[in-house]
mmCIF file with all atom_site columns, C-alpha atoms in Angstrom:
data_model
loop_
_atom_site.group_PDB
_atom_site.id
_atom_site.type_symbol
_atom_site.label_atom_id
_atom_site.label_alt_id
_atom_site.label_comp_id
_atom_site.label_asym_id
_atom_site.label_entity_id
_atom_site.label_seq_id
_atom_site.pdbx_PDB_ins_code
_atom_site.Cartn_x
_atom_site.Cartn_y
_atom_site.Cartn_z
_atom_site.occupancy
_atom_site.B_iso_or_equiv
_atom_site.pdbx_formal_charge
_atom_site.auth_seq_id
_atom_site.auth_comp_id
_atom_site.auth_asym_id
_atom_site.auth_atom_id
_atom_site.pdbx_PDB_model_num
ATOM 1   C CA . MET U 1 1   ? 29.132  -5.811  11.368  1.00 60.00 ? 1   MET U CA 1
ATOM 2   C CA . GLY U 1 2   ? 30.584  -2.537  10.049  1.00 79.00 ? 2   GLY U CA 1
ATOM 3   C CA . GLU U 1 3   ? 30.621  -3.814  6.468   1.00 84.00 ? 3   GLU U CA 1
ATOM 4   C CA . GLU U 1 4   ? 26.990  -4.965  6.730   1.00 84.00 ? 4   GLU U CA 1
ATOM 5   C CA . GLN U 1 5   ? 25.919  -1.538  7.967   1.00 84.00 ? 5   GLN U CA 1
ATOM 6   C CA . SER U 1 6   ? 27.885  0.091   5.160   1.00 86.00 ? 6   SER U CA 1
ATOM 7   C CA . ARG U 1 7   ? 26.103  -2.084  2.565   1.00 89.00 ? 7   ARG U CA 1
ATOM 8   C CA . LEU U 1 8   ? 22.729  -1.338  4.127   1.00 83.00 ? 8   LEU U CA 1
ATOM 9   C CA . LYS U 1 9   ? 23.412  2.423   4.094   1.00 89.00 ? 9   LYS U CA 1
ATOM 10  C CA . HIS U 1 10  ? 24.514  2.195   0.450   1.00 89.00 ? 10  HIS U CA 1
ATOM 11  C CA . TRP U 1 11  ? 21.391  0.232   -0.491  1.00 90.00 ? 11  TRP U CA 1
ATOM 12  C CA . LEU U 1 12  ? 19.096  2.645   1.391   1.00 87.00 ? 12  LEU U CA 1
ATOM 13  C CA . ALA U 1 13  ? 20.754  5.623   -0.323  1.00 90.00 ? 13  ALA U CA 1
ATOM 14  C CA . ARG U 1 14  ? 20.136  4.034   -3.725  1.00 92.00 ? 14  ARG U CA 1
ATOM 15  C CA . ASP U 1 15  ? 16.535  3.313   -2.752  1.00 88.00 ? 15  ASP U CA 1
ATOM 16  C CA . GLU U 1 16  ? 16.021  6.939   -1.661  1.00 90.00 ? 16  GLU U CA 1
ATOM 17  C CA . GLY U 1 17  ? 17.571  8.271   -4.870  1.00 91.00 ? 17  GLY U CA 1
ATOM 18  C CA . PHE U 1 18  ? 15.504  6.022   -7.126  1.00 90.00 ? 18  PHE U CA 1
ATOM 19  C CA . SER U 1 19  ? 12.331  6.838   -5.193  1.00 90.00 ? 19  SER U CA 1
ATOM 20  C CA . ARG U 1 20  ? 13.093  10.574  -5.456  1.00 90.00 ? 20  ARG U CA 1
ATOM 21  C CA . ARG U 1 21  ? 13.396  10.267  -9.261  1.00 90.00 ? 21  ARG U CA 1
ATOM 22  C CA . MET U 1 22  ? 9.964   8.563   -9.404  1.00 89.00 ? 22  MET U CA 1
ATOM 23  C CA . ARG U 1 23  ? 8.342   11.330  -7.375  1.00 91.00 ? 23  ARG U CA 1
ATOM 24  C CA . ILE U 1 24  ? 5.785   13.650  -8.999  1.00 88.00 ? 24  ILE U CA 1
ATOM 25  C CA . ALA U 1 25  ? 3.992   14.995  -5.896  1.00 86.00 ? 25  ALA U CA 1
ATOM 26  C CA . GLU U 1 26  ? 5.308   18.511  -6.481  1.00 88.00 ? 26  GLU U CA 1
ATOM 27  C CA . LYS U 1 27  ? 4.580   18.543  -10.247 1.00 89.00 ? 27  LYS U CA 1
ATOM 28  C CA . PRO U 1 28  ? 1.009   19.702  -10.963 1.00 91.00 ? 28  PRO U CA 1
ATOM 29  C CA . GLY U 1 29  ? -0.833  18.071  -13.823 1.00 93.00 ? 29  GLY U CA 1
ATOM 30  C CA . PRO U 1 30  ? -3.035  15.149  -14.816 1.00 95.00 ? 30  PRO U CA 1
ATOM 31  C CA . LEU U 1 31  ? -0.427  12.492  -13.991 1.00 93.00 ? 31  LEU U CA 1
ATOM 32  C CA . ARG U 1 32  ? -0.073  13.850  -10.457 1.00 93.00 ? 32  ARG U CA 1
ATOM 33  C CA . THR U 1 33  ? -3.868  13.904  -10.069 1.00 94.00 ? 33  THR U CA 1
ATOM 34  C CA . LEU U 1 34  ? -4.098  10.288  -11.234 1.00 95.00 ? 34  LEU U CA 1
ATOM 35  C CA . ALA U 1 35  ? -1.298  9.274   -8.864  1.00 93.00 ? 35  ALA U CA 1
ATOM 36  C CA . ALA U 1 36  ? -3.036  11.010  -5.942  1.00 93.00 ? 36  ALA U CA 1
ATOM 37  C CA . VAL U 1 37  ? -6.325  9.220   -6.687  1.00 93.00 ? 37  VAL U CA 1
ATOM 38  C CA . LEU U 1 38  ? -4.554  5.859   -6.975  1.00 94.00 ? 38  LEU U CA 1
ATOM 39  C CA . ALA U 1 39  ? -2.545  6.521   -3.799  1.00 93.00 ? 39  ALA U CA 1
ATOM 40  C CA . HIS U 1 40  ? -5.775  7.174   -1.863  1.00 91.00 ? 40  HIS U CA 1
ATOM 41  C CA . SER U 1 41  ? -7.668  4.286   -3.500  1.00 93.00 ? 41  SER U CA 1
ATOM 42  C CA . GLY U 1 42  ? -5.897  1.849   -1.183  1.00 88.00 ? 42  GLY U CA 1
ATOM 43  C CA . ASP U 1 43  ? -7.030  3.608   2.012   1.00 89.00 ? 43  ASP U CA 1
ATOM 44  C CA . SER U 1 44  ? -8.411  1.110   4.526   1.00 87.00 ? 44  SER U CA 1
ATOM 45  C CA . TRP U 1 45  ? -11.360 3.316   5.564   1.00 88.00 ? 45  TRP U CA 1
ATOM 46  C CA . PHE U 1 46  ? -12.464 3.505   1.906   1.00 88.00 ? 46  PHE U CA 1
ATOM 47  C CA . TRP U 1 47  ? -12.339 -0.262  1.562   1.00 92.00 ? 47  TRP U CA 1
ATOM 48  C CA . LEU U 1 48  ? -14.034 -0.981  4.865   1.00 91.00 ? 48  LEU U CA 1
ATOM 49  C CA . LEU U 1 49  ? -16.918 1.388   4.031   1.00 93.00 ? 49  LEU U CA 1
ATOM 50  C CA . GLY U 1 50  ? -17.266 -0.128  0.566   1.00 93.00 ? 50  GLY U CA 1
ATOM 51  C CA . LEU U 1 51  ? -17.206 -3.659  1.939   1.00 94.00 ? 51  LEU U CA 1
ATOM 52  C CA . LEU U 1 52  ? -19.793 -2.729  4.569   1.00 95.00 ? 52  LEU U CA 1
ATOM 53  C CA . ALA U 1 53  ? -22.066 -1.423  1.797   1.00 95.00 ? 53  ALA U CA 1
ATOM 54  C CA . LEU U 1 54  ? -21.459 -4.609  -0.213  1.00 93.00 ? 54  LEU U CA 1
ATOM 55  C CA . TRP U 1 55  ? -22.283 -6.723  2.834   1.00 93.00 ? 55  TRP U CA 1
ATOM 56  C CA . LEU U 1 56  ? -25.487 -4.749  3.517   1.00 94.00 ? 56  LEU U CA 1
ATOM 57  C CA . LEU U 1 57  ? -26.695 -4.721  -0.095  1.00 94.00 ? 57  LEU U CA 1
ATOM 58  C CA . GLY U 1 58  ? -25.279 -7.915  -1.586  1.00 90.00 ? 58  GLY U CA 1
ATOM 59  C CA . ASP U 1 59  ? -26.609 -11.433 -1.763  1.00 93.00 ? 59  ASP U CA 1
ATOM 60  C CA . ASP U 1 60  ? -25.041 -14.270 0.241   1.00 94.00 ? 60  ASP U CA 1
ATOM 61  C CA . TYR U 1 61  ? -22.093 -14.643 -2.167  1.00 93.00 ? 61  TYR U CA 1
ATOM 62  C CA . TRP U 1 62  ? -21.151 -10.959 -1.971  1.00 93.00 ? 62  TRP U CA 1
ATOM 63  C CA . LYS U 1 63  ? -21.721 -10.860 1.801   1.00 94.00 ? 63  LYS U CA 1
ATOM 64  C CA . LYS U 1 64  ? -19.253 -13.725 2.268   1.00 94.00 ? 64  LYS U CA 1
ATOM 65  C CA . LEU U 1 65  ? -16.713 -12.087 -0.056  1.00 93.00 ? 65  LEU U CA 1
ATOM 66  C CA . ALA U 1 66  ? -17.080 -8.727  1.736   1.00 94.00 ? 66  ALA U CA 1
ATOM 67  C CA . LEU U 1 67  ? -16.588 -10.375 5.133   1.00 95.00 ? 67  LEU U CA 1
ATOM 68  C CA . THR U 1 68  ? -13.510 -12.297 3.928   1.00 94.00 ? 68  THR U CA 1
ATOM 69  C CA . LEU U 1 69  ? -11.917 -9.196  2.376   1.00 94.00 ? 69  LEU U CA 1
ATOM 70  C CA . GLY U 1 70  ? -12.688 -7.136  5.477   1.00 94.00 ? 70  GLY U CA 1
ATOM 71  C CA . LEU U 1 71  ? -11.085 -9.754  7.703   1.00 95.00 ? 71  LEU U CA 1
ATOM 72  C CA . GLY U 1 72  ? -8.079  -9.831  5.385   1.00 95.00 ? 72  GLY U CA 1
ATOM 73  C CA . ILE U 1 73  ? -7.740  -6.056  5.645   1.00 95.00 ? 73  ILE U CA 1
ATOM 74  C CA . ALA U 1 74  ? -7.836  -6.177  9.454   1.00 95.00 ? 74  ALA U CA 1
ATOM 75  C CA . ILE U 1 75  ? -5.311  -9.012  9.787   1.00 96.00 ? 75  ILE U CA 1
ATOM 76  C CA . THR U 1 76  ? -2.973  -7.444  7.232   1.00 96.00 ? 76  THR U CA 1
ATOM 77  C CA . ALA U 1 77  ? -3.169  -4.079  9.026   1.00 95.00 ? 77  ALA U CA 1
ATOM 78  C CA . VAL U 1 78  ? -2.112  -5.652  12.325  1.00 96.00 ? 78  VAL U CA 1
ATOM 79  C CA . LEU U 1 79  ? 0.854   -7.399  10.717  1.00 96.00 ? 79  LEU U CA 1
ATOM 80  C CA . VAL U 1 80  ? 1.915   -4.253  8.823   1.00 96.00 ? 80  VAL U CA 1
ATOM 81  C CA . MET U 1 81  ? 1.800   -2.169  12.005  1.00 95.00 ? 81  MET U CA 1
ATOM 82  C CA . LEU U 1 82  ? 3.866   -4.744  13.912  1.00 96.00 ? 82  LEU U CA 1
ATOM 83  C CA . VAL U 1 83  ? 6.560   -4.575  11.236  1.00 96.00 ? 83  VAL U CA 1
ATOM 84  C CA . LYS U 1 84  ? 6.369   -0.767  10.975  1.00 94.00 ? 84  LYS U CA 1
ATOM 85  C CA . PHE U 1 85  ? 6.826   -0.264  14.704  1.00 94.00 ? 85  PHE U CA 1
ATOM 86  C CA . THR U 1 86  ? 9.680   -2.770  14.732  1.00 95.00 ? 86  THR U CA 1
ATOM 87  C CA . ILE U 1 87  ? 11.591  -1.266  11.774  1.00 92.00 ? 87  ILE U CA 1
ATOM 88  C CA . ARG U 1 88  ? 10.607  2.413   12.351  1.00 92.00 ? 88  ARG U CA 1
ATOM 89  C CA . ARG U 1 89  ? 11.784  3.747   8.996   1.00 91.00 ? 89  ARG U CA 1
ATOM 90  C CA . LYS U 1 90  ? 10.757  7.379   8.603   1.00 91.00 ? 90  LYS U CA 1
ATOM 91  C CA . ARG U 1 91  ? 8.667   8.386   5.624   1.00 88.00 ? 91  ARG U CA 1
ATOM 92  C CA . PRO U 1 92  ? 10.300  10.485  2.893   1.00 90.00 ? 92  PRO U CA 1
ATOM 93  C CA . GLU U 1 93  ? 10.161  14.233  3.515   1.00 86.00 ? 93  GLU U CA 1
ATOM 94  C CA . GLY U 1 94  ? 7.263   15.958  1.778   1.00 82.00 ? 94  GLY U CA 1
ATOM 95  C CA . GLU U 1 95  ? 4.030   17.871  1.973   1.00 82.00 ? 95  GLU U CA 1
ATOM 96  C CA . TRP U 1 96  ? 1.542   15.543  0.292   1.00 83.00 ? 96  TRP U CA 1
ATOM 97  C CA . GLY U 1 97  ? -0.227  12.943  2.414   1.00 76.00 ? 97  GLY U CA 1
ATOM 98  C CA . GLY U 1 98  ? -0.345  14.873  5.663   1.00 77.00 ? 98  GLY U CA 1
ATOM 99  C CA . ILE U 1 99  ? -2.955  12.509  7.111   1.00 81.00 ? 99  ILE U CA 1
ATOM 100 C CA . TYR U 1 100 ? -0.618  9.547   6.594   1.00 83.00 ? 100 TYR U CA 1
ATOM 101 C CA . ARG U 1 101 ? 2.354   11.437  7.985   1.00 81.00 ? 101 ARG U CA 1
ATOM 102 C CA . ALA U 1 102 ? 0.389   12.504  11.074  1.00 80.00 ? 102 ALA U CA 1
ATOM 103 C CA . THR U 1 103 ? -1.230  9.162   11.883  1.00 85.00 ? 103 THR U CA 1
ATOM 104 C CA . ASP U 1 104 ? 1.642   6.873   10.867  1.00 83.00 ? 104 ASP U CA 1
ATOM 105 C CA . PRO U 1 105 ? 5.159   8.332   10.607  1.00 88.00 ? 105 PRO U CA 1
ATOM 106 C CA . HIS U 1 106 ? 6.681   4.986   9.564   1.00 89.00 ? 106 HIS U CA 1
ATOM 107 C CA . SER U 1 107 ? 6.991   3.891   5.957   1.00 90.00 ? 107 SER U CA 1
ATOM 108 C CA . PHE U 1 108 ? 8.250   0.287   5.924   1.00 93.00 ? 108 PHE U CA 1
ATOM 109 C CA . PRO U 1 109 ? 6.383   -1.688  4.695   1.00 96.00 ? 109 PRO U CA 1
ATOM 110 C CA . SER U 1 110 ? 3.681   0.071   2.712   1.00 95.00 ? 110 SER U CA 1
ATOM 111 C CA . GLY U 1 111 ? 0.320   -0.866  4.184   1.00 94.00 ? 111 GLY U CA 1
ATOM 112 C CA . HIS U 1 112 ? -1.429  0.330   1.024   1.00 94.00 ? 112 HIS U CA 1
ATOM 113 C CA . ALA U 1 113 ? 0.656   -1.990  -1.157  1.00 97.00 ? 113 ALA U CA 1
ATOM 114 C CA . ALA U 1 114 ? 0.162   -4.894  1.259   1.00 97.00 ? 114 ALA U CA 1
ATOM 115 C CA . ARG U 1 115 ? -3.598  -4.282  1.347   1.00 96.00 ? 115 ARG U CA 1
ATOM 116 C CA . ALA U 1 116 ? -3.904  -3.911  -2.435  1.00 97.00 ? 116 ALA U CA 1
ATOM 117 C CA . PHE U 1 117 ? -1.994  -7.123  -3.186  1.00 97.00 ? 117 PHE U CA 1
ATOM 118 C CA . MET U 1 118 ? -3.794  -9.070  -0.458  1.00 96.00 ? 118 MET U CA 1
ATOM 119 C CA . LEU U 1 119 ? -7.116  -7.939  -1.932  1.00 96.00 ? 119 LEU U CA 1
ATOM 120 C CA . ALA U 1 120 ? -5.965  -8.888  -5.439  1.00 96.00 ? 120 ALA U CA 1
ATOM 121 C CA . VAL U 1 121 ? -4.958  -12.403 -4.377  1.00 96.00 ? 121 VAL U CA 1
ATOM 122 C CA . LEU U 1 122 ? -8.213  -12.947 -2.477  1.00 95.00 ? 122 LEU U CA 1
ATOM 123 C CA . ALA U 1 123 ? -10.270 -11.557 -5.351  1.00 94.00 ? 123 ALA U CA 1
ATOM 124 C CA . LEU U 1 124 ? -8.507  -13.898 -7.771  1.00 94.00 ? 124 LEU U CA 1
ATOM 125 C CA . GLY U 1 125 ? -9.172  -16.876 -5.538  1.00 93.00 ? 125 GLY U CA 1
ATOM 126 C CA . LEU U 1 126 ? -12.680 -16.089 -4.304  1.00 92.00 ? 126 LEU U CA 1
ATOM 127 C CA . GLY U 1 127 ? -14.252 -13.529 -6.584  1.00 79.00 ? 127 GLY U CA 1
ATOM 128 C CA . PRO U 1 128 ? -15.311 -13.555 -10.176 1.00 91.00 ? 128 PRO U CA 1
ATOM 129 C CA . LEU U 1 129 ? -12.379 -13.630 -12.593 1.00 93.00 ? 129 LEU U CA 1
ATOM 130 C CA . TRP U 1 130 ? -13.068 -10.098 -13.855 1.00 94.00 ? 130 TRP U CA 1
ATOM 131 C CA . LEU U 1 131 ? -12.727 -8.724  -10.305 1.00 92.00 ? 131 LEU U CA 1
ATOM 132 C CA . GLY U 1 132 ? -9.454  -10.545 -9.679  1.00 93.00 ? 132 GLY U CA 1
ATOM 133 C CA . LEU U 1 133 ? -7.982  -9.316  -12.968 1.00 95.00 ? 133 LEU U CA 1
ATOM 134 C CA . LEU U 1 134 ? -9.100  -5.757  -12.262 1.00 96.00 ? 134 LEU U CA 1
ATOM 135 C CA . PHE U 1 135 ? -7.444  -5.892  -8.824  1.00 95.00 ? 135 PHE U CA 1
ATOM 136 C CA . LEU U 1 136 ? -4.264  -7.331  -10.361 1.00 95.00 ? 136 LEU U CA 1
ATOM 137 C CA . ILE U 1 137 ? -4.016  -4.255  -12.584 1.00 96.00 ? 137 ILE U CA 1
ATOM 138 C CA . TRP U 1 138 ? -4.942  -1.864  -9.761  1.00 97.00 ? 138 TRP U CA 1
ATOM 139 C CA . ALA U 1 139 ? -2.649  -3.227  -7.015  1.00 97.00 ? 139 ALA U CA 1
ATOM 140 C CA . PRO U 1 140 ? 0.769   -2.348  -8.513  1.00 97.00 ? 140 PRO U CA 1
ATOM 141 C CA . LEU U 1 141 ? -0.559  1.072   -9.542  1.00 97.00 ? 141 LEU U CA 1
ATOM 142 C CA . VAL U 1 142 ? -1.448  1.806   -5.910  1.00 97.00 ? 142 VAL U CA 1
ATOM 143 C CA . GLY U 1 143 ? 2.099   0.947   -4.838  1.00 96.00 ? 143 GLY U CA 1
ATOM 144 C CA . LEU U 1 144 ? 3.745   3.010   -7.559  1.00 95.00 ? 144 LEU U CA 1
ATOM 145 C CA . ALA U 1 145 ? 1.446   5.939   -6.781  1.00 95.00 ? 145 ALA U CA 1
ATOM 146 C CA . ARG U 1 146 ? 2.541   5.857   -3.124  1.00 94.00 ? 146 ARG U CA 1
ATOM 147 C CA . VAL U 1 147 ? 6.157   6.320   -4.259  1.00 95.00 ? 147 VAL U CA 1
ATOM 148 C CA . ALA U 1 148 ? 5.187   8.925   -6.862  1.00 94.00 ? 148 ALA U CA 1
ATOM 149 C CA . MET U 1 149 ? 3.358   10.957  -4.216  1.00 93.00 ? 149 MET U CA 1
ATOM 150 C CA . GLY U 1 150 ? 6.326   10.806  -1.863  1.00 91.00 ? 150 GLY U CA 1
ATOM 151 C CA . VAL U 1 151 ? 4.874   8.924   1.102   1.00 91.00 ? 151 VAL U CA 1
ATOM 152 C CA . HIS U 1 152 ? 6.936   5.749   0.548   1.00 93.00 ? 152 HIS U CA 1
ATOM 153 C CA . TYR U 1 153 ? 10.255  4.565   -0.782  1.00 94.00 ? 153 TYR U CA 1
ATOM 154 C CA . LEU U 1 154 ? 10.234  1.938   -3.516  1.00 95.00 ? 154 LEU U CA 1
ATOM 155 C CA . SER U 1 155 ? 11.524  -0.721  -1.090  1.00 95.00 ? 155 SER U CA 1
ATOM 156 C CA . ASP U 1 156 ? 8.576   0.010   1.238   1.00 96.00 ? 156 ASP U CA 1
ATOM 157 C CA . VAL U 1 157 ? 6.194   -0.765  -1.597  1.00 96.00 ? 157 VAL U CA 1
ATOM 158 C CA . LEU U 1 158 ? 8.067   -3.879  -2.729  1.00 96.00 ? 158 LEU U CA 1
ATOM 159 C CA . ALA U 1 159 ? 8.035   -5.232  0.824   1.00 96.00 ? 159 ALA U CA 1
ATOM 160 C CA . GLY U 1 160 ? 4.322   -4.394  1.100   1.00 97.00 ? 160 GLY U CA 1
ATOM 161 C CA . MET U 1 161 ? 3.629   -6.202  -2.170  1.00 96.00 ? 161 MET U CA 1
ATOM 162 C CA . VAL U 1 162 ? 5.378   -9.346  -0.935  1.00 97.00 ? 162 VAL U CA 1
ATOM 163 C CA . LEU U 1 163 ? 3.575   -9.163  2.398   1.00 96.00 ? 163 LEU U CA 1
ATOM 164 C CA . GLY U 1 164 ? 0.237   -8.728  0.634   1.00 96.00 ? 164 GLY U CA 1
ATOM 165 C CA . LEU U 1 165 ? 0.865   -11.685 -1.656  1.00 96.00 ? 165 LEU U CA 1
ATOM 166 C CA . VAL U 1 166 ? 1.696   -13.864 1.350   1.00 95.00 ? 166 VAL U CA 1
ATOM 167 C CA . MET U 1 167 ? -1.313  -12.629 3.336   1.00 93.00 ? 167 MET U CA 1
ATOM 168 C CA . GLY U 1 168 ? -3.631  -13.239 0.372   1.00 89.00 ? 168 GLY U CA 1
#
């Protein structure tokens, strides 16, 4: 068991170091601004409000898609929280993303990455092709932005991506 723990500590240290090198949260400029926008673009409240508007204003096709995506968001959130409160990995230290740090101190897996990839898979399967392709471009950018802004480690995002693909 000691050797397994040693390997895990080594792997986590590498993950932290790599994630730290990807970080731009403390570096002002247009790339940081873009990363912050992308990092927030996966927020569940944003998606749920947008899907509610789509459901209220759309025809039957868009209502069904909005309901399916909303259900996917809710189910994925429950699964992510179960894993987070089982693993309990602390978020990286930092200032950016105070709302995330205050409401959810755990980082593994990334709920934003899981949500983005789940939405991309569902959009590819149920939505028009253009929407699915747009989400496929957007989803990995959300995950990378979460690392760049210092609220997740790269392994958190990779695990979230896998979870989102499975949930989708």
